[in-house]
JSON list of C-alpha atoms and ligand atoms in Angstrom, two decimals:
[
{"chain": "P", "resi": 173, "resn": "MET", "atom": "CA", "xyz": [-6.84, -8.80, -47.50]},
{"chain": "P", "resi": 174, "resn": "LYS", "atom": "CA", "xyz": [-6.70, -10.17, -43.64]},
{"chain": "P", "resi": 175, "resn": "ILE", "atom": "CA", "xyz": [-7.10, -13.83, -42.48]},
{"chain": "P", "resi": 176, "resn": "ILE", "atom": "CA", "xyz": [-9.06, -14.32, -39.10]},
{"chain": "P", "resi": 177, "resn": "ALA", "atom": "CA", "xyz": [-9.37, -17.42, -37.43]},
{"chain": "P", "resi": 178, "resn": "ILE", "atom": "CA", "xyz": [-11.12, -19.83, -34.97]},
{"chain": "P", "resi": 179, "resn": "GLY", "atom": "CA", "xyz": [-9.89, -21.90, -32.55]},
{"chain": "P", "resi": 180, "resn": "ARG", "atom": "CA", "xyz": [-11.91, -24.40, -30.12]},
{"chain": "P", "resi": 181, "resn": "ASN", "atom": "CA", "xyz": [-15.05, -24.44, -32.67]},
{"chain": "P", "resi": 182, "resn": "TYR", "atom": "CA", "xyz": [-15.91, -27.75, -32.73]},
{"chain": "P", "resi": 183, "resn": "ALA", "atom": "CA", "xyz": [-16.31, -29.37, -29.32]},
{"chain": "P", "resi": 184, "resn": "GLU", "atom": "CA", "xyz": [-15.27, -32.85, -29.88]},
{"chain": "P", "resi": 185, "resn": "HIS", "atom": "CA", "xyz": [-11.69, -30.72, -30.88]},
{"chain": "P", "resi": 186, "resn": "ALA", "atom": "CA", "xyz": [-11.50, -28.96, -28.37]},
{"chain": "P", "resi": 187, "resn": "LYS", "atom": "CA", "xyz": [-11.38, -32.23, -25.74]},
{"chain": "P", "resi": 188, "resn": "GLU", "atom": "CA", "xyz": [-9.04, -33.62, -27.92]},
{"chain": "P", "resi": 189, "resn": "LEU", "atom": "CA", "xyz": [-6.35, -30.83, -27.55]},
{"chain": "P", "resi": 190, "resn": "ASN", "atom": "CA", "xyz": [-7.73, -30.79, -22.62]},
{"chain": "P", "resi": 191, "resn": "ASN", "atom": "CA", "xyz": [-8.45, -27.19, -23.60]},
{"chain": "P", "resi": 192, "resn": "PRO", "atom": "CA", "xyz": [-11.83, -26.41, -22.30]},
{"chain": "P", "resi": 193, "resn": "VAL", "atom": "CA", "xyz": [-14.95, -26.03, -24.64]},
{"chain": "P", "resi": 194, "resn": "PRO", "atom": "CA", "xyz": [-15.09, -22.31, -25.51]},
{"chain": "P", "resi": 195, "resn": "THR", "atom": "CA", "xyz": [-18.62, -19.77, -24.51]},
{"chain": "P", "resi": 196, "resn": "THR", "atom": "CA", "xyz": [-17.27, -17.26, -26.42]},
{"chain": "P", "resi": 197, "resn": "PRO", "atom": "CA", "xyz": [-15.18, -17.43, -29.74]},
{"chain": "P", "resi": 198, "resn": "VAL", "atom": "CA", "xyz": [-11.47, -17.87, -29.84]},
{"chain": "P", "resi": 199, "resn": "ILE", "atom": "CA", "xyz": [-9.51, -15.38, -32.10]},
{"chain": "P", "resi": 200, "resn": "PHE", "atom": "CA", "xyz": [-6.08, -15.55, -34.28]},
{"chain": "P", "resi": 201, "resn": "MET", "atom": "CA", "xyz": [-5.12, -13.84, -37.04]},
{"chain": "P", "resi": 202, "resn": "LYS", "atom": "CA", "xyz": [-2.99, -14.82, -40.29]},
{"chain": "P", "resi": 203, "resn": "PRO", "atom": "CA", "xyz": [-0.65, -12.67, -42.02]},
{"chain": "P", "resi": 204, "resn": "ASP", "atom": "CA", "xyz": [-1.54, -12.62, -45.72]},
{"chain": "P", "resi": 205, "resn": "THR", "atom": "CA", "xyz": [2.47, -14.08, -46.20]},
{"chain": "P", "resi": 206, "resn": "ALA", "atom": "CA", "xyz": [0.70, -17.49, -44.54]},
{"chain": "P", "resi": 207, "resn": "LEU", "atom": "CA", "xyz": [-1.69, -18.07, -47.90]},
{"chain": "P", "resi": 208, "resn": "LEU", "atom": "CA", "xyz": [-1.04, -21.64, -49.86]},
{"chain": "P", "resi": 209, "resn": "LYS", "atom": "CA", "xyz": [-2.28, -21.23, -52.96]},
{"chain": "P", "resi": 210, "resn": "ASP", "atom": "CA", "xyz": [-2.91, -24.01, -56.04]},
{"chain": "P", "resi": 211, "resn": "ASN", "atom": "CA", "xyz": [-1.84, -26.64, -54.43]},
{"chain": "P", "resi": 212, "resn": "LYS", "atom": "CA", "xyz": [1.76, -25.34, -54.11]},
{"chain": "P", "resi": 213, "resn": "PRO", "atom": "CA", "xyz": [3.58, -27.99, -51.89]},
{"chain": "P", "resi": 214, "resn": "PHE", "atom": "CA", "xyz": [4.19, -26.82, -47.99]},
{"chain": "P", "resi": 215, "resn": "TYR", "atom": "CA", "xyz": [7.32, -26.27, -46.97]},
{"chain": "P", "resi": 216, "resn": "HIS", "atom": "CA", "xyz": [7.80, -28.27, -43.31]},
{"chain": "P", "resi": 217, "resn": "PRO", "atom": "CA", "xyz": [9.55, -25.19, -41.76]},
{"chain": "P", "resi": 218, "resn": "GLU", "atom": "CA", "xyz": [12.39, -26.29, -39.69]},
{"chain": "P", "resi": 219, "resn": "PHE", "atom": "CA", "xyz": [11.48, -24.38, -35.94]},
{"chain": "P", "resi": 220, "resn": "SER", "atom": "CA", "xyz": [8.62, -27.32, -35.11]},
{"chain": "P", "resi": 221, "resn": "GLN", "atom": "CA", "xyz": [9.25, -30.95, -35.12]},
{"chain": "P", "resi": 222, "resn": "ASP", "atom": "CA", "xyz": [4.96, -30.92, -34.73]},
{"chain": "P", "resi": 223, "resn": "VAL", "atom": "CA", "xyz": [3.45, -29.01, -37.45]},
{"chain": "P", "resi": 224, "resn": "HIS", "atom": "CA", "xyz": [-0.35, -29.75, -37.25]},
{"chain": "P", "resi": 225, "resn": "HIS", "atom": "CA", "xyz": [-2.89, -30.41, -40.31]},
{"chain": "P", "resi": 226, "resn": "GLU", "atom": "CA", "xyz": [-6.06, -28.26, -39.55]},
{"chain": "P", "resi": 227, "resn": "ILE", "atom": "CA", "xyz": [-8.38, -29.01, -42.73]},
{"chain": "P", "resi": 228, "resn": "GLU", "atom": "CA", "xyz": [-11.57, -26.32, -41.59]},
{"chain": "P", "resi": 229, "resn": "LEU", "atom": "CA", "xyz": [-14.01, -24.29, -44.37]},
{"chain": "P", "resi": 230, "resn": "VAL", "atom": "CA", "xyz": [-13.33, -21.31, -45.27]},
{"chain": "P", "resi": 231, "resn": "LEU", "atom": "CA", "xyz": [-15.02, -18.01, -45.61]},
{"chain": "P", "resi": 232, "resn": "LYS", "atom": "CA", "xyz": [-14.35, -15.76, -48.54]},
{"chain": "P", "resi": 233, "resn": "VAL", "atom": "CA", "xyz": [-15.87, -11.77, -46.54]},
{"chain": "P", "resi": 234, "resn": "SER", "atom": "CA", "xyz": [-17.61, -10.60, -50.07]},
{"chain": "P", "resi": 235, "resn": "LYS", "atom": "CA", "xyz": [-17.92, -7.39, -48.53]},
{"chain": "P", "resi": 236, "resn": "GLU", "atom": "CA", "xyz": [-17.06, -4.90, -46.47]},
{"chain": "P", "resi": 237, "resn": "GLY", "atom": "CA", "xyz": [-18.96, -4.44, -43.02]},
{"chain": "P", "resi": 238, "resn": "LYS", "atom": "CA", "xyz": [-18.50, -3.76, -39.06]},
{"chain": "P", "resi": 239, "resn": "HIS", "atom": "CA", "xyz": [-20.80, -4.33, -36.24]},
{"chain": "P", "resi": 240, "resn": "ILE", "atom": "CA", "xyz": [-23.25, -6.77, -38.79]},
{"chain": "P", "resi": 241, "resn": "SER", "atom": "CA", "xyz": [-25.76, -8.09, -36.45]},
{"chain": "P", "resi": 242, "resn": "GLU", "atom": "CA", "xyz": [-26.21, -11.33, -36.52]},
{"chain": "P", "resi": 243, "resn": "LYS", "atom": "CA", "xyz": [-29.54, -11.80, -38.85]},
{"chain": "P", "resi": 244, "resn": "PHE", "atom": "CA", "xyz": [-27.44, -10.13, -41.91]},
{"chain": "P", "resi": 245, "resn": "ALA", "atom": "CA", "xyz": [-24.15, -11.58, -41.36]},
{"chain": "P", "resi": 246, "resn": "ALA", "atom": "CA", "xyz": [-24.90, -14.17, -44.04]},
{"chain": "P", "resi": 247, "resn": "ASP", "atom": "CA", "xyz": [-24.75, -11.39, -46.78]},
{"chain": "P", "resi": 248, "resn": "TYR", "atom": "CA", "xyz": [-21.19, -10.98, -45.83]},
{"chain": "P", "resi": 249, "resn": "PHE", "atom": "CA", "xyz": [-19.60, -14.34, -47.83]},
{"chain": "P", "resi": 250, "resn": "ASP", "atom": "CA", "xyz": [-21.31, -15.90, -50.75]},
{"chain": "P", "resi": 251, "resn": "GLU", "atom": "CA", "xyz": [-17.78, -18.24, -51.79]},
{"chain": "P", "resi": 252, "resn": "ILE", "atom": "CA", "xyz": [-16.73, -20.98, -49.29]},
{"chain": "P", "resi": 253, "resn": "GLY", "atom": "CA", "xyz": [-13.35, -23.39, -50.04]},
{"chain": "P", "resi": 254, "resn": "LEU", "atom": "CA", "xyz": [-11.33, -25.42, -47.22]},
{"chain": "P", "resi": 255, "resn": "GLY", "atom": "CA", "xyz": [-8.35, -24.39, -45.43]},
{"chain": "P", "resi": 256, "resn": "ILE", "atom": "CA", "xyz": [-5.40, -26.41, -43.75]},
{"chain": "P", "resi": 257, "resn": "ASP", "atom": "CA", "xyz": [-5.06, -23.74, -40.76]},
{"chain": "P", "resi": 258, "resn": "PHE", "atom": "CA", "xyz": [-1.22, -25.35, -40.19]},
{"chain": "P", "resi": 259, "resn": "THR", "atom": "CA", "xyz": [0.03, -24.94, -36.25]},
{"chain": "P", "resi": 260, "resn": "ALA", "atom": "CA", "xyz": [3.56, -25.80, -34.77]},
{"chain": "P", "resi": 261, "resn": "ARG", "atom": "CA", "xyz": [2.14, -27.31, -32.24]},
{"chain": "P", "resi": 262, "resn": "ASP", "atom": "CA", "xyz": [5.29, -27.18, -30.38]},
{"chain": "P", "resi": 263, "resn": "ILE", "atom": "CA", "xyz": [5.27, -23.75, -30.07]},
{"chain": "P", "resi": 264, "resn": "GLN", "atom": "CA", "xyz": [1.69, -23.37, -30.24]},
{"chain": "P", "resi": 265, "resn": "SER", "atom": "CA", "xyz": [2.42, -25.72, -26.39]},
{"chain": "P", "resi": 266, "resn": "ARG", "atom": "CA", "xyz": [4.92, -23.61, -24.97]},
{"chain": "P", "resi": 267, "resn": "HIS", "atom": "CA", "xyz": [3.57, -20.38, -24.99]},
{"chain": "P", "resi": 268, "resn": "LYS", "atom": "CA", "xyz": [0.16, -21.05, -23.68]},
{"chain": "P", "resi": 269, "resn": "GLU", "atom": "CA", "xyz": [1.89, -22.64, -21.22]},
{"chain": "P", "resi": 270, "resn": "LYS", "atom": "CA", "xyz": [3.52, -18.59, -20.30]},
{"chain": "P", "resi": 271, "resn": "GLY", "atom": "CA", "xyz": [0.11, -17.01, -22.39]},
{"chain": "P", "resi": 272, "resn": "LEU", "atom": "CA", "xyz": [1.97, -15.64, -24.97]},
{"chain": "P", "resi": 273, "resn": "PRO", "atom": "CA", "xyz": [0.29, -15.10, -27.69]},
{"chain": "P", "resi": 274, "resn": "TRP", "atom": "CA", "xyz": [-0.43, -18.02, -30.41]},
{"chain": "P", "resi": 275, "resn": "GLU", "atom": "CA", "xyz": [0.77, -16.01, -33.88]},
{"chain": "P", "resi": 276, "resn": "LEU", "atom": "CA", "xyz": [4.75, -17.88, -34.23]},
{"chain": "P", "resi": 277, "resn": "ALA", "atom": "CA", "xyz": [2.84, -21.27, -34.14]},
{"chain": "P", "resi": 278, "resn": "LYS", "atom": "CA", "xyz": [0.08, -20.27, -35.98]},
{"chain": "P", "resi": 279, "resn": "GLY", "atom": "CA", "xyz": [0.68, -17.69, -38.41]},
{"chain": "P", "resi": 280, "resn": "PHE", "atom": "CA", "xyz": [4.40, -18.36, -40.33]},
{"chain": "P", "resi": 281, "resn": "ASP", "atom": "CA", "xyz": [4.99, -18.59, -43.97]},
{"chain": "P", "resi": 282, "resn": "ASN", "atom": "CA", "xyz": [2.58, -21.07, -45.50]},
{"chain": "P", "resi": 283, "resn": "SER", "atom": "CA", "xyz": [0.64, -21.85, -42.87]},
{"chain": "P", "resi": 284, "resn": "ALA", "atom": "CA", "xyz": [-2.51, -21.41, -44.58]},
{"chain": "P", "resi": 285, "resn": "PRO", "atom": "CA", "xyz": [-2.88, -23.68, -47.52]},
{"chain": "P", "resi": 286, "resn": "ILE", "atom": "CA", "xyz": [-6.73, -23.01, -49.61]},
{"chain": "P", "resi": 287, "resn": "SER", "atom": "CA", "xyz": [-8.19, -24.01, -52.19]},
{"chain": "P", "resi": 288, "resn": "ASN", "atom": "CA", "xyz": [-10.30, -22.60, -55.19]},
{"chain": "P", "resi": 289, "resn": "PHE", "atom": "CA", "xyz": [-13.58, -20.94, -53.58]},
{"chain": "P", "resi": 290, "resn": "LEU", "atom": "CA", "xyz": [-16.84, -21.80, -54.58]},
{"chain": "P", "resi": 291, "resn": "PRO", "atom": "CA", "xyz": [-20.45, -20.05, -54.52]},
{"chain": "P", "resi": 292, "resn": "LYS", "atom": "CA", "xyz": [-22.66, -20.65, -51.11]},
{"chain": "P", "resi": 293, "resn": "SER", "atom": "CA", "xyz": [-25.85, -20.63, -53.30]},
{"chain": "P", "resi": 294, "resn": "GLN", "atom": "CA", "xyz": [-24.62, -24.03, -54.69]},
{"chain": "P", "resi": 295, "resn": "PHE", "atom": "CA", "xyz": [-24.89, -25.83, -51.51]},
{"chain": "P", "resi": 296, "resn": "THR", "atom": "CA", "xyz": [-28.44, -26.65, -50.41]},
{"chain": "P", "resi": 297, "resn": "ASP", "atom": "CA", "xyz": [-27.67, -26.68, -46.26]},
{"chain": "P", "resi": 298, "resn": "LEU", "atom": "CA", "xyz": [-24.22, -24.88, -45.15]},
{"chain": "P", "resi": 299, "resn": "TYR", "atom": "CA", "xyz": [-24.79, -26.44, -41.52]},
{"chain": "P", "resi": 300, "resn": "ASP", "atom": "CA", "xyz": [-24.74, -30.25, -43.42]},
{"chain": "P", "resi": 301, "resn": "LEU", "atom": "CA", "xyz": [-20.95, -29.40, -44.89]},
{"chain": "P", "resi": 302, "resn": "ASN", "atom": "CA", "xyz": [-18.57, -32.61, -44.68]},
{"chain": "P", "resi": 303, "resn": "LEU", "atom": "CA", "xyz": [-15.07, -31.21, -44.51]},
{"chain": "P", "resi": 304, "resn": "LYS", "atom": "CA", "xyz": [-12.36, -34.15, -44.72]},
{"chain": "P", "resi": 305, "resn": "LEU", "atom": "CA", "xyz": [-8.47, -34.50, -44.94]},
{"chain": "P", "resi": 306, "resn": "ASP", "atom": "CA", "xyz": [-6.88, -37.94, -46.22]},
{"chain": "P", "resi": 307, "resn": "VAL", "atom": "CA", "xyz": [-3.34, -38.05, -45.76]},
{"chain": "P", "resi": 308, "resn": "ASN", "atom": "CA", "xyz": [-1.28, -40.68, -47.52]},
{"chain": "P", "resi": 309, "resn": "GLY", "atom": "CA", "xyz": [-4.90, -41.66, -48.57]},
{"chain": "P", "resi": 310, "resn": "GLU", "atom": "CA", "xyz": [-5.93, -42.69, -44.88]},
{"chain": "P", "resi": 311, "resn": "THR", "atom": "CA", "xyz": [-9.09, -40.58, -43.49]},
{"chain": "P", "resi": 312, "resn": "ARG", "atom": "CA", "xyz": [-7.32, -38.69, -40.98]},
{"chain": "P", "resi": 313, "resn": "GLN", "atom": "CA", "xyz": [-10.59, -36.10, -39.94]},
{"chain": "P", "resi": 314, "resn": "ASP", "atom": "CA", "xyz": [-14.34, -36.30, -41.24]},
{"chain": "P", "resi": 315, "resn": "GLY", "atom": "CA", "xyz": [-16.25, -33.61, -39.78]},
{"chain": "P", "resi": 316, "resn": "ASN", "atom": "CA", "xyz": [-19.80, -31.89, -40.45]},
{"chain": "P", "resi": 317, "resn": "THR", "atom": "CA", "xyz": [-20.10, -28.28, -39.72]},
{"chain": "P", "resi": 318, "resn": "LYS", "atom": "CA", "xyz": [-23.39, -29.19, -37.91]},
{"chain": "P", "resi": 319, "resn": "ASP", "atom": "CA", "xyz": [-21.62, -29.67, -35.15]},
{"chain": "P", "resi": 320, "resn": "LEU", "atom": "CA", "xyz": [-20.12, -25.94, -35.29]},
{"chain": "P", "resi": 321, "resn": "LEU", "atom": "CA", "xyz": [-19.93, -24.36, -31.95]},
{"chain": "P", "resi": 322, "resn": "PHE", "atom": "CA", "xyz": [-20.73, -20.98, -32.96]},
{"chain": "P", "resi": 323, "resn": "SER", "atom": "CA", "xyz": [-22.29, -20.42, -36.33]},
{"chain": "P", "resi": 324, "resn": "PHE", "atom": "CA", "xyz": [-20.48, -18.79, -39.69]},
{"chain": "P", "resi": 325, "resn": "GLU", "atom": "CA", "xyz": [-23.31, -15.79, -38.67]},
{"chain": "P", "resi": 326, "resn": "LYS", "atom": "CA", "xyz": [-22.15, -16.12, -35.18]},
{"chain": "P", "resi": 327, "resn": "LEU", "atom": "CA", "xyz": [-18.63, -15.65, -35.60]},
{"chain": "P", "resi": 328, "resn": "ILE", "atom": "CA", "xyz": [-19.20, -12.90, -38.75]},
{"chain": "P", "resi": 329, "resn": "ALA", "atom": "CA", "xyz": [-21.26, -9.96, -36.50]},
{"chain": "P", "resi": 330, "resn": "PHE", "atom": "CA", "xyz": [-18.84, -11.73, -33.52]},
{"chain": "P", "resi": 331, "resn": "VAL", "atom": "CA", "xyz": [-16.05, -10.41, -34.93]},
{"chain": "P", "resi": 332, "resn": "SER", "atom": "CA", "xyz": [-16.99, -7.55, -36.69]},
{"chain": "P", "resi": 333, "resn": "GLN", "atom": "CA", "xyz": [-17.84, -6.04, -33.17]},
{"chain": "P", "resi": 334, "resn": "TYR", "atom": "CA", "xyz": [-13.96, -5.10, -33.32]},
{"chain": "P", "resi": 335, "resn": "ILE", "atom": "CA", "xyz": [-12.53, -5.47, -36.47]},
{"chain": "P", "resi": 336, "resn": "THR", "atom": "CA", "xyz": [-13.89, -4.62, -39.77]},
{"chain": "P", "resi": 337, "resn": "LEU", "atom": "CA", "xyz": [-14.42, -6.96, -42.54]},
{"chain": "P", "resi": 338, "resn": "LYS", "atom": "CA", "xyz": [-13.29, -6.12, -45.87]},
{"chain": "P", "resi": 339, "resn": "LYS", "atom": "CA", "xyz": [-14.32, -7.71, -48.68]},
{"chain": "P", "resi": 340, "resn": "GLY", "atom": "CA", "xyz": [-12.09, -10.67, -49.81]},
{"chain": "P", "resi": 341, "resn": "ASP", "atom": "CA", "xyz": [-10.92, -11.51, -46.08]},
{"chain": "P", "resi": 342, "resn": "LEU", "atom": "CA", "xyz": [-10.93, -15.46, -45.12]},
{"chain": "P", "resi": 343, "resn": "ILE", "atom": "CA", "xyz": [-12.77, -16.58, -42.62]},
{"chain": "P", "resi": 344, "resn": "PHE", "atom": "CA", "xyz": [-11.28, -19.45, -40.88]},
{"chain": "P", "resi": 345, "resn": "THR", "atom": "CA", "xyz": [-14.02, -21.05, -39.14]},
{"chain": "P", "resi": 346, "resn": "GLY", "atom": "CA", "xyz": [-12.40, -23.84, -36.87]},
{"chain": "P", "resi": 347, "resn": "THR", "atom": "CA", "xyz": [-10.77, -27.82, -37.05]},
{"chain": "P", "resi": 348, "resn": "PRO", "atom": "CA", "xyz": [-13.36, -30.72, -36.50]},
{"chain": "P", "resi": 349, "resn": "GLU", "atom": "CA", "xyz": [-11.66, -33.35, -35.08]},
{"chain": "P", "resi": 350, "resn": "GLY", "atom": "CA", "xyz": [-8.15, -35.58, -36.27]},
{"chain": "P", "resi": 351, "resn": "VAL", "atom": "CA", "xyz": [-5.23, -33.01, -36.16]},
{"chain": "P", "resi": 352, "resn": "ALA", "atom": "CA", "xyz": [-2.04, -34.95, -35.87]},
{"chain": "P", "resi": 353, "resn": "ALA", "atom": "CA", "xyz": [1.97, -33.86, -37.35]},
{"chain": "P", "resi": 354, "resn": "VAL", "atom": "CA", "xyz": [2.52, -33.83, -41.27]},
{"chain": "P", "resi": 355, "resn": "LYS", "atom": "CA", "xyz": [5.72, -34.95, -42.26]},
{"chain": "P", "resi": 356, "resn": "PRO", "atom": "CA", "xyz": [7.74, -34.34, -45.75]},
{"chain": "P", "resi": 357, "resn": "GLY", "atom": "CA", "xyz": [6.42, -36.16, -48.47]},
{"chain": "P", "resi": 358, "resn": "ASP", "atom": "CA", "xyz": [3.26, -37.05, -47.13]},
{"chain": "P", "resi": 359, "resn": "ARG", "atom": "CA", "xyz": [0.12, -36.16, -49.46]},
{"chain": "P", "resi": 360, "resn": "LEU", "atom": "CA", "xyz": [-2.67, -34.37, -47.91]},
{"chain": "P", "resi": 361, "resn": "GLU", "atom": "CA", "xyz": [-6.04, -34.16, -49.84]},
{"chain": "P", "resi": 362, "resn": "GLY", "atom": "CA", "xyz": [-9.62, -32.68, -48.68]},
{"chain": "P", "resi": 363, "resn": "TYR", "atom": "CA", "xyz": [-12.23, -32.84, -49.82]},
{"chain": "P", "resi": 364, "resn": "LEU", "atom": "CA", "xyz": [-15.36, -31.31, -49.81]},
{"chain": "P", "resi": 365, "resn": "GLN", "atom": "CA", "xyz": [-19.10, -32.74, -49.86]},
{"chain": "P", "resi": 366, "resn": "GLY", "atom": "CA", "xyz": [-17.09, -34.96, -51.39]},
{"chain": "P", "resi": 367, "resn": "GLU", "atom": "CA", "xyz": [-15.21, -33.80, -54.37]},
{"chain": "P", "resi": 368, "resn": "LYS", "atom": "CA", "xyz": [-11.48, -33.23, -54.20]},
{"chain": "P", "resi": 369, "resn": "LEU", "atom": "CA", "xyz": [-10.21, -29.72, -53.21]},
{"chain": "P", "resi": 370, "resn": "LEU", "atom": "CA", "xyz": [-7.49, -29.90, -51.70]},
{"chain": "P", "resi": 371, "resn": "ASP", "atom": "CA", "xyz": [-3.88, -32.16, -53.01]},
{"chain": "P", "resi": 372, "resn": "PHE", "atom": "CA", "xyz": [-0.69, -30.89, -52.06]},
{"chain": "P", "resi": 373, "resn": "TYR", "atom": "CA", "xyz": [2.65, -32.67, -50.78]},
{"chain": "P", "resi": 374, "resn": "VAL", "atom": "CA", "xyz": [5.01, -31.80, -48.25]},
{"chain": "P", "resi": 375, "resn": "LYS", "atom": "CA", "xyz": [8.23, -31.32, -48.88]},
{"chain": "L", "resi": 402, "resn": "MG", "atom": "MG1", "xyz": [-7.35, -24.01, -36.48]}
]
């Protein structure tokens, strides 16, 4: 499986990092070794002094497809969950300055904690979903999918023009504003529509 991630898909987050609001989706990938499941602890890597949390809604691809039209894109995912797109912001900033790729900042081991997944049918409106991240009991990120710049269908249509989607692939759909550094000892709790799906420690 592969993890496809979308950058700058919420305008307020793009602005907080002084990035332009994109006119086409910004895409990057994480390897499968980035996955961290079952609320296992995240071990802070030594190569970064500035690992940021980014809570994101994650789509699980339900069948293979390429060149998927936006009209049929909703048929290609049937479960959703939460993920954290951990980002070594110091490394990313250095790479951005030089125009280099982001893999080392975004794709390192365990940089993609994910929750269990829920059938999307249990939600009445996928474009009115609250995603919230508390760190040590304080809310740091509190966003809503109504503020997405590119819809899930647009993302699937766009990505699948270039990359075949396969069953089990994950799509991280971007983070709302409020990203900040984590440190050992922090407890991260992620909520989707008020239901706690993520609860793990940074070590
Ligand atoms: Mg992200």
